[in-house]
Tab-separated table of N, CA, C and O in Angstrom:
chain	number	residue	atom	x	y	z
A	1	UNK	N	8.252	-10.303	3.609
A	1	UNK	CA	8.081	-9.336	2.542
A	1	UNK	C	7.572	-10.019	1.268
A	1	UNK	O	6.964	-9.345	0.436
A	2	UNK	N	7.866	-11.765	1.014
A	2	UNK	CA	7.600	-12.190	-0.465
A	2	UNK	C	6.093	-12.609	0.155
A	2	UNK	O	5.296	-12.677	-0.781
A	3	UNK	N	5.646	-12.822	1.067
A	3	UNK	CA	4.298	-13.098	1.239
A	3	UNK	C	3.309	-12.049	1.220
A	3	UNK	O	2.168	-12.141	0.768
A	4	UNK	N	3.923	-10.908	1.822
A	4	UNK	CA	2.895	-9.560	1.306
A	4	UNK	C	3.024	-9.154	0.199
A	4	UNK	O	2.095	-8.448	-0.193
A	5	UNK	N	4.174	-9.398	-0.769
A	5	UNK	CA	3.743	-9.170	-2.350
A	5	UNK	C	3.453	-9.945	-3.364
A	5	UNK	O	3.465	-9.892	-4.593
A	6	UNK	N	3.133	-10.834	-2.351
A	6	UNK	CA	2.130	-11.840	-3.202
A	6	UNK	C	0.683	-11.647	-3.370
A	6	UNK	O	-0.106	-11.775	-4.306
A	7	UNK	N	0.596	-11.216	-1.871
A	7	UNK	CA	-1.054	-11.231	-1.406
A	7	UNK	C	-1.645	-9.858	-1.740
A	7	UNK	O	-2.853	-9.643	-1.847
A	8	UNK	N	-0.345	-8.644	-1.947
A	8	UNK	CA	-0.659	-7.272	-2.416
A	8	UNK	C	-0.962	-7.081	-4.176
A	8	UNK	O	-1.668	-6.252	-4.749
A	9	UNK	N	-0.086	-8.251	-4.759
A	9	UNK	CA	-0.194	-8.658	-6.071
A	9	UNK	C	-1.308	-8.922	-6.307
A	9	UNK	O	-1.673	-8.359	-7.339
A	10	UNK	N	-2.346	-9.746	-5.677
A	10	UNK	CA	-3.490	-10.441	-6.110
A	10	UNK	C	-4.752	-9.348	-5.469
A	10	UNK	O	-5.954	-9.254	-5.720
A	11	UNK	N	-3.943	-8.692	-4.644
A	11	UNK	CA	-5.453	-7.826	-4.356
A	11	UNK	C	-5.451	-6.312	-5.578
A	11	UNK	O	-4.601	-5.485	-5.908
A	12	UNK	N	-6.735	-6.542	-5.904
A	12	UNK	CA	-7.617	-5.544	-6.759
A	12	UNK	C	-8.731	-5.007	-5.990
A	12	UNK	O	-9.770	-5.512	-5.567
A	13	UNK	N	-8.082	-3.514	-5.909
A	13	UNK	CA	-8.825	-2.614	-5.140
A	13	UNK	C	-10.272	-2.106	-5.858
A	13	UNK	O	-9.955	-1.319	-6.749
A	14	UNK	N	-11.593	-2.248	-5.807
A	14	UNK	CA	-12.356	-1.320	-6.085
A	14	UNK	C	-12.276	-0.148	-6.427
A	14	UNK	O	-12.601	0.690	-5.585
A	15	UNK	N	-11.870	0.260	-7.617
A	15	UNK	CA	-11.771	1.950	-8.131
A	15	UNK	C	-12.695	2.935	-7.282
A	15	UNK	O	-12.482	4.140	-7.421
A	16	UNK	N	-13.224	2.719	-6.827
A	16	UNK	CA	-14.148	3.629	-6.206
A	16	UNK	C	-13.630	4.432	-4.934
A	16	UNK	O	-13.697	5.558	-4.439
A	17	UNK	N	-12.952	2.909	-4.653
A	17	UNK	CA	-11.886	3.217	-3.611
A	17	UNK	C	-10.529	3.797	-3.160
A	17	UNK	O	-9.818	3.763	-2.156
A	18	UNK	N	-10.518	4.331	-4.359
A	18	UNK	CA	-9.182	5.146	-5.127
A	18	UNK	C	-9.139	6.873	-5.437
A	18	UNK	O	-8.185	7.644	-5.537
A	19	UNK	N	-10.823	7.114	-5.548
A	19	UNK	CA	-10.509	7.985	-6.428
A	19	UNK	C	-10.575	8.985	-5.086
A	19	UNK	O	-10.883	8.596	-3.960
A	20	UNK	N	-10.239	10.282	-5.428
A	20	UNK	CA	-10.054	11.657	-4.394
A	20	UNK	C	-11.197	11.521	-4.166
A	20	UNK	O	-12.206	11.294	-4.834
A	21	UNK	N	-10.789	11.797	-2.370
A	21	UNK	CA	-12.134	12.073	-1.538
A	21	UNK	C	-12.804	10.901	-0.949
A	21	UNK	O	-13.443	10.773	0.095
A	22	UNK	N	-12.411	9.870	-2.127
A	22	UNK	CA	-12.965	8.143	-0.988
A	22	UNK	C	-12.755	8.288	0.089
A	22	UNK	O	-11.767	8.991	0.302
A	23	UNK	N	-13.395	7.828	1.163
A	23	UNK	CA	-13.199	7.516	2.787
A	23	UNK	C	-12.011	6.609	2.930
A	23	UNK	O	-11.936	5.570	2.275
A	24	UNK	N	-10.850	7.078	3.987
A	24	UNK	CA	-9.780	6.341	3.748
A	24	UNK	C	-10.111	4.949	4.542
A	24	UNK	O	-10.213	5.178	5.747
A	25	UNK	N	-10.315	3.513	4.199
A	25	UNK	CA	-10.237	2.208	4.708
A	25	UNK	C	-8.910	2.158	4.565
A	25	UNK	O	-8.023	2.793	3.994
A	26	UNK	N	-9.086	0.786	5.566
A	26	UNK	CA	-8.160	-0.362	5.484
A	26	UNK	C	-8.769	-1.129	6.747
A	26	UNK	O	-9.487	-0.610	7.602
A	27	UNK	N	-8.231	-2.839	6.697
A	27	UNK	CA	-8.381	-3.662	7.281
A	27	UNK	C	-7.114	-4.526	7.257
A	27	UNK	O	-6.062	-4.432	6.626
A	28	UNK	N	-7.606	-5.455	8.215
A	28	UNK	CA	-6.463	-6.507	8.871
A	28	UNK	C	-7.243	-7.319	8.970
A	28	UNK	O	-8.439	-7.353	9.260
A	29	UNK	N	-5.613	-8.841	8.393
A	29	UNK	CA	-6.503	-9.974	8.417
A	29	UNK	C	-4.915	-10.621	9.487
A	29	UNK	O	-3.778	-10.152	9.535
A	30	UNK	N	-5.537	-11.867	10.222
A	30	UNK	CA	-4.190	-12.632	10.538
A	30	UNK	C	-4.502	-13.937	9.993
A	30	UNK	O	-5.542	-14.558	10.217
A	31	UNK	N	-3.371	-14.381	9.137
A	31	UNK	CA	-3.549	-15.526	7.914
A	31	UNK	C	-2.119	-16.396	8.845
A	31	UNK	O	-1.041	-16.079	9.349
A	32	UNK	N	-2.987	-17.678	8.644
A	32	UNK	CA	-2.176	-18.638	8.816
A	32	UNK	C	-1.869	-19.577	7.664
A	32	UNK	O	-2.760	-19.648	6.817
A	33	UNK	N	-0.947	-20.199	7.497
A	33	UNK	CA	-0.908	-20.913	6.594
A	33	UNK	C	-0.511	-22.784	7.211
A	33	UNK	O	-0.481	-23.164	8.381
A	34	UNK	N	-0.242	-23.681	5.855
A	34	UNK	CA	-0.135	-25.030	6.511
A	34	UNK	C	1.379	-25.226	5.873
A	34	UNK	O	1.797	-24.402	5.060
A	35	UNK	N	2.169	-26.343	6.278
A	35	UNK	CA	3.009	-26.180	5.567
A	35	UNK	C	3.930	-26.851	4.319
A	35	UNK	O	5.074	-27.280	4.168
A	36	UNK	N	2.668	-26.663	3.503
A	36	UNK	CA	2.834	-26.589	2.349
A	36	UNK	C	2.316	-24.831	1.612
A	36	UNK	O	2.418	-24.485	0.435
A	37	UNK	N	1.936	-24.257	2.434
A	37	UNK	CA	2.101	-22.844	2.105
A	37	UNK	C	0.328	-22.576	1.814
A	37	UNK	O	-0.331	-21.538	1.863
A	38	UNK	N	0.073	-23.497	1.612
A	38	UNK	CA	-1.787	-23.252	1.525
A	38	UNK	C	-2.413	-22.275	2.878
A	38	UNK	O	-2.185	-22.344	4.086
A	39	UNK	N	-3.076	-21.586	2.266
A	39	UNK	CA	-3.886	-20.703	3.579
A	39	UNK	C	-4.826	-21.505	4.503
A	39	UNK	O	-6.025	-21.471	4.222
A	40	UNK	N	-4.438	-22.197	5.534
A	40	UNK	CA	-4.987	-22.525	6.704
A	40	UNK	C	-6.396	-21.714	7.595
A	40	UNK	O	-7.357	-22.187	8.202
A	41	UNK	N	-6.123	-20.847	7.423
A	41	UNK	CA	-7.276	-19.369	7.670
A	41	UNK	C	-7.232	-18.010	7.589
A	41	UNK	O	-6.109	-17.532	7.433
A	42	UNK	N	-7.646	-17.675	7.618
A	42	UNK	CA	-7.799	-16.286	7.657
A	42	UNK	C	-8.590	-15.118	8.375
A	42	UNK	O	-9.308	-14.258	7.866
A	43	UNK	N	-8.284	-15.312	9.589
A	43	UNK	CA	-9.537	-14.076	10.576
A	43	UNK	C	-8.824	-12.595	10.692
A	43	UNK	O	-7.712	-12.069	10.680
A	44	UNK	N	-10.436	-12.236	10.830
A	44	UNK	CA	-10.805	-10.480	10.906
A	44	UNK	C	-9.913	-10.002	12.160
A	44	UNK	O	-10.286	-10.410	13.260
A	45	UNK	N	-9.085	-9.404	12.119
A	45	UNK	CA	-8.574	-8.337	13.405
A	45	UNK	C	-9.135	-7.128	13.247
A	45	UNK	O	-9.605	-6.718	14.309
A	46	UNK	N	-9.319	-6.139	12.024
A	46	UNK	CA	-10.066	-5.050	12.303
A	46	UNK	C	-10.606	-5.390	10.853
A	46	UNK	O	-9.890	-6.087	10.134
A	47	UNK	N	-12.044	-4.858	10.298
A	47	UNK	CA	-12.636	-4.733	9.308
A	47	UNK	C	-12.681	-3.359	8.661
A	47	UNK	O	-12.269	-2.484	9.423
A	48	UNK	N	-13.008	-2.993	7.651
A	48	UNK	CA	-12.863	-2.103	7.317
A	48	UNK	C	-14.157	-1.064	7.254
A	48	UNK	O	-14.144	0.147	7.038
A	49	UNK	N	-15.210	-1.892	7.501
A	49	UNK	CA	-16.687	-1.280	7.810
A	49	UNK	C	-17.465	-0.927	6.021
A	49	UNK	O	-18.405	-0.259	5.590
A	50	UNK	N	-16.632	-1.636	5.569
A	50	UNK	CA	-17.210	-2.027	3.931
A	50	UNK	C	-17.131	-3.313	3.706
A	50	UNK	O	-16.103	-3.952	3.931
A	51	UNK	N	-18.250	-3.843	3.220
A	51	UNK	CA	-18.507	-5.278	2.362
A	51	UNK	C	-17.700	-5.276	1.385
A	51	UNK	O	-16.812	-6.122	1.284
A	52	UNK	N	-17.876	-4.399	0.590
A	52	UNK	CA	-16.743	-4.879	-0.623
A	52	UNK	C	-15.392	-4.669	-0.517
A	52	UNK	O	-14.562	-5.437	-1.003
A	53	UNK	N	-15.094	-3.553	0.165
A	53	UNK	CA	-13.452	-3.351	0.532
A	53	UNK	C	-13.063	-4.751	0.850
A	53	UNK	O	-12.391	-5.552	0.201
A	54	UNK	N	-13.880	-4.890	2.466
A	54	UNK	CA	-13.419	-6.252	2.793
A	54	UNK	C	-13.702	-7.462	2.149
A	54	UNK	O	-13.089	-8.433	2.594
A	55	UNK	N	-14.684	-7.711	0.958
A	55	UNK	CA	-14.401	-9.265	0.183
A	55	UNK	C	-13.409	-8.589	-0.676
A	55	UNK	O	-13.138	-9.603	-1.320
A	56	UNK	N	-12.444	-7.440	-1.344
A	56	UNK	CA	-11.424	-7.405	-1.984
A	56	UNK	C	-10.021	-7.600	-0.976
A	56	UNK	O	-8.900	-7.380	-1.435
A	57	UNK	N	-10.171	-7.910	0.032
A	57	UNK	CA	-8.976	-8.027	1.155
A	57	UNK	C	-8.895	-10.009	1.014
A	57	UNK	O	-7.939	-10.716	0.695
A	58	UNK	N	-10.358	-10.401	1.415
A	58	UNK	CA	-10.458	-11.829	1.476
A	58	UNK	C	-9.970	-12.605	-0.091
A	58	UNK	O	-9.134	-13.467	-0.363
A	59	UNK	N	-10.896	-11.859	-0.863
A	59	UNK	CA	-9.948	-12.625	-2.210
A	59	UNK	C	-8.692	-12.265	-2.791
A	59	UNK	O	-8.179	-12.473	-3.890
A	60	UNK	N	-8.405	-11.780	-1.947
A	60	UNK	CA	-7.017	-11.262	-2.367
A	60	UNK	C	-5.585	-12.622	-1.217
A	60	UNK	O	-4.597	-13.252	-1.593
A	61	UNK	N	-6.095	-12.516	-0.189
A	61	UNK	CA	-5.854	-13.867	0.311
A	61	UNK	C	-5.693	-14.970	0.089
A	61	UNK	O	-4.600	-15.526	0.190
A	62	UNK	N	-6.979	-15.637	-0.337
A	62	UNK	CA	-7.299	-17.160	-1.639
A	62	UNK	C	-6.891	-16.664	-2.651
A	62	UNK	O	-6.244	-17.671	-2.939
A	63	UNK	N	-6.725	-16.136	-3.301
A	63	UNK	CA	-5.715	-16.169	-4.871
A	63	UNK	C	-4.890	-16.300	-4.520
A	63	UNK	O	-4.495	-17.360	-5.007
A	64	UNK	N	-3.880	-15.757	-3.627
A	64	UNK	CA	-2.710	-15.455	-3.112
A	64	UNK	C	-2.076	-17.304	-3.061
A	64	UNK	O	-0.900	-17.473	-3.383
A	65	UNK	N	-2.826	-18.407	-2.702
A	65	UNK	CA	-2.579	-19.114	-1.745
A	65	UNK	C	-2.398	-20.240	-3.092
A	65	UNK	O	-3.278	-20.434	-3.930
A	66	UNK	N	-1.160	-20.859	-3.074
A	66	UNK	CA	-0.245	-20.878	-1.775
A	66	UNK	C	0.774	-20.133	-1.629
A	66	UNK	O	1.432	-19.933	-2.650
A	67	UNK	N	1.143	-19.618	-0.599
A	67	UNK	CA	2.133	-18.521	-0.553
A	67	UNK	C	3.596	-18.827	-0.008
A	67	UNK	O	3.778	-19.507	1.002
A	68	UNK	N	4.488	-18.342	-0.663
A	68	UNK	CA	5.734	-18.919	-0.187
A	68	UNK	C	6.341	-19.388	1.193
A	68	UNK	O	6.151	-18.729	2.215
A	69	UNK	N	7.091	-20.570	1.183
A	69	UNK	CA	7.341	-20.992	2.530
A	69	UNK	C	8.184	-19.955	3.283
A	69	UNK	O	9.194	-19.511	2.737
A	70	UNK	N	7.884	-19.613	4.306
A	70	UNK	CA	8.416	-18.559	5.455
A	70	UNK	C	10.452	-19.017	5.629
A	70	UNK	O	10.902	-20.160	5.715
A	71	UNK	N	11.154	-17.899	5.631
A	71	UNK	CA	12.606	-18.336	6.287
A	71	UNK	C	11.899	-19.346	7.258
A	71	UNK	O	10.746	-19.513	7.656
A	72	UNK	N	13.801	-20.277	7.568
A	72	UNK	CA	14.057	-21.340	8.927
A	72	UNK	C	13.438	-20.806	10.186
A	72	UNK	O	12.759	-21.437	10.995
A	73	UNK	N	13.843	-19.320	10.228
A	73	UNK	CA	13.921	-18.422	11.561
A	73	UNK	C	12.847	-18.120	12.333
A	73	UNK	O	12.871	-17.912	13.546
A	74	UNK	N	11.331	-18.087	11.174
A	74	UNK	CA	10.255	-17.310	11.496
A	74	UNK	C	9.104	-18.757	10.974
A	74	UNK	O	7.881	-18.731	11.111
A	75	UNK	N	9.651	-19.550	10.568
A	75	UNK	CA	8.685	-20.609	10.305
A	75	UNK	C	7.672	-21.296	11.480
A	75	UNK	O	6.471	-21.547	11.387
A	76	UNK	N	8.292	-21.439	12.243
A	76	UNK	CA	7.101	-21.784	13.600
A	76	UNK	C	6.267	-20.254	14.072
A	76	UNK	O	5.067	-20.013	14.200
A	77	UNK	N	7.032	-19.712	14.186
A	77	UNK	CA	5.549	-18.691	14.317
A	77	UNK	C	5.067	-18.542	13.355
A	77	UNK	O	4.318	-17.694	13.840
A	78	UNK	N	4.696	-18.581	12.123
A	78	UNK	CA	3.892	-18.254	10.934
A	78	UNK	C	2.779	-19.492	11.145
A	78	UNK	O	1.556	-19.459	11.016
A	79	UNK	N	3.549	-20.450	11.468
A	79	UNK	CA	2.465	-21.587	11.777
A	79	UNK	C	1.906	-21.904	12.763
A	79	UNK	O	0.842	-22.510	12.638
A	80	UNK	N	2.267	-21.698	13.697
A	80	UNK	CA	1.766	-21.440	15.086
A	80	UNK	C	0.826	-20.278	15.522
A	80	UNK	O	-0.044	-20.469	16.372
A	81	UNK	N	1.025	-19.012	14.897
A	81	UNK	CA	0.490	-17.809	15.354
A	81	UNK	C	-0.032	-16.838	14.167
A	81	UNK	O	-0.654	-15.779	14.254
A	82	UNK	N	0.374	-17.470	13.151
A	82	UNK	CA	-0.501	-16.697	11.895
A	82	UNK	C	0.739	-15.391	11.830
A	82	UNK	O	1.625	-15.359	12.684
A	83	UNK	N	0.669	-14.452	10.821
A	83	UNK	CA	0.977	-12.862	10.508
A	83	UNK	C	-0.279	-12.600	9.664
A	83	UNK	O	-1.013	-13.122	8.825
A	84	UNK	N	-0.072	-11.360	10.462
A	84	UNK	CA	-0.797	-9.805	9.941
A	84	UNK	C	-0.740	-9.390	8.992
A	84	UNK	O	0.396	-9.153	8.583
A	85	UNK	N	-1.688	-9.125	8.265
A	85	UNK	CA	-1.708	-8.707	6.704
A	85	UNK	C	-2.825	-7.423	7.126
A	85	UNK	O	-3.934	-7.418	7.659
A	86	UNK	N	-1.674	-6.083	6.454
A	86	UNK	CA	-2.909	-5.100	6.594
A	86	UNK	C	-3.000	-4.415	5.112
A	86	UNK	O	-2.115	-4.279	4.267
A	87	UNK	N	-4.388	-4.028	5.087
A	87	UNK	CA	-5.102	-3.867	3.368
A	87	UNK	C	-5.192	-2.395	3.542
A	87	UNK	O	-5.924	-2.216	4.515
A	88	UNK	N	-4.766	-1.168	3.023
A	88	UNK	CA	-5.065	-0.032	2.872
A	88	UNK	C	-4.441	0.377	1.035
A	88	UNK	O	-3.430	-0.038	0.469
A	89	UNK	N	-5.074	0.929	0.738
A	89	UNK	CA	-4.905	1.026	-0.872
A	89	UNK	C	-3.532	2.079	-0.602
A	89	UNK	O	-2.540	1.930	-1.315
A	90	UNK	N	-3.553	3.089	0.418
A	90	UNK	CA	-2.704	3.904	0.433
A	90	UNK	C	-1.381	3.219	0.680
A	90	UNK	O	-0.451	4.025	0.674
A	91	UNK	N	-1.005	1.897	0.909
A	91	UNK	CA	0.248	1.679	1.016
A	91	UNK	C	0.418	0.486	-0.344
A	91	UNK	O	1.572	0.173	-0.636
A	92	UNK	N	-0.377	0.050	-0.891
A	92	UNK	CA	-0.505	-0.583	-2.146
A	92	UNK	C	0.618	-0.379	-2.885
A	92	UNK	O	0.716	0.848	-2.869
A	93	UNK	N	1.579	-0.827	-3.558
A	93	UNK	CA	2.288	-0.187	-4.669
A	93	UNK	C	1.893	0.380	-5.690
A	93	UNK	O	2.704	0.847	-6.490
């Protein structure tokens, strides 16, 4: 949860993309990190079929970074297998 409101913190949605009637996007990224918390990568699972939606998903990622170290519990899979980060303005705070 502190890693998606980090990465939800740093993403800035395109107003355009907000206002009534926009086409509803969203995309998914699966971000790995190293562990020192730096973003290791970041690949496309679904795109959002916009250029700019999706470079406001990607820089929202790299700002983000470095992102807090994961609990004891879930730390090898975060590093091993990446988590899912999904971008829709509608669940944005």
């Amino acid at each position: 949860a502190m890693v998606r409101a980090k990465i939800m913190g740093e993403w800035i949605i395109p107003p355009s993309f907000l206002e009534e009637g926009a086409p509803p996007l969203n995309a998914r990224l699966e971000v790995r990190v190293d562990y020192d918390g730096e973003i290791a990568s970041a690949l496309w699972v679904a795109r959002s079929g916009n250029a700019g939606f999706d470079a406001s998903c990607t820089r929202a990622v790299q700002r983000a970074s470095p992102l807090p170290k994961p609990p004891d519990r879930l730390a090898l899979e975060v590093y091993n297998e990446g988590f899912l980060i999904e971008f829709d303005p509608r669940l944005k705070p």
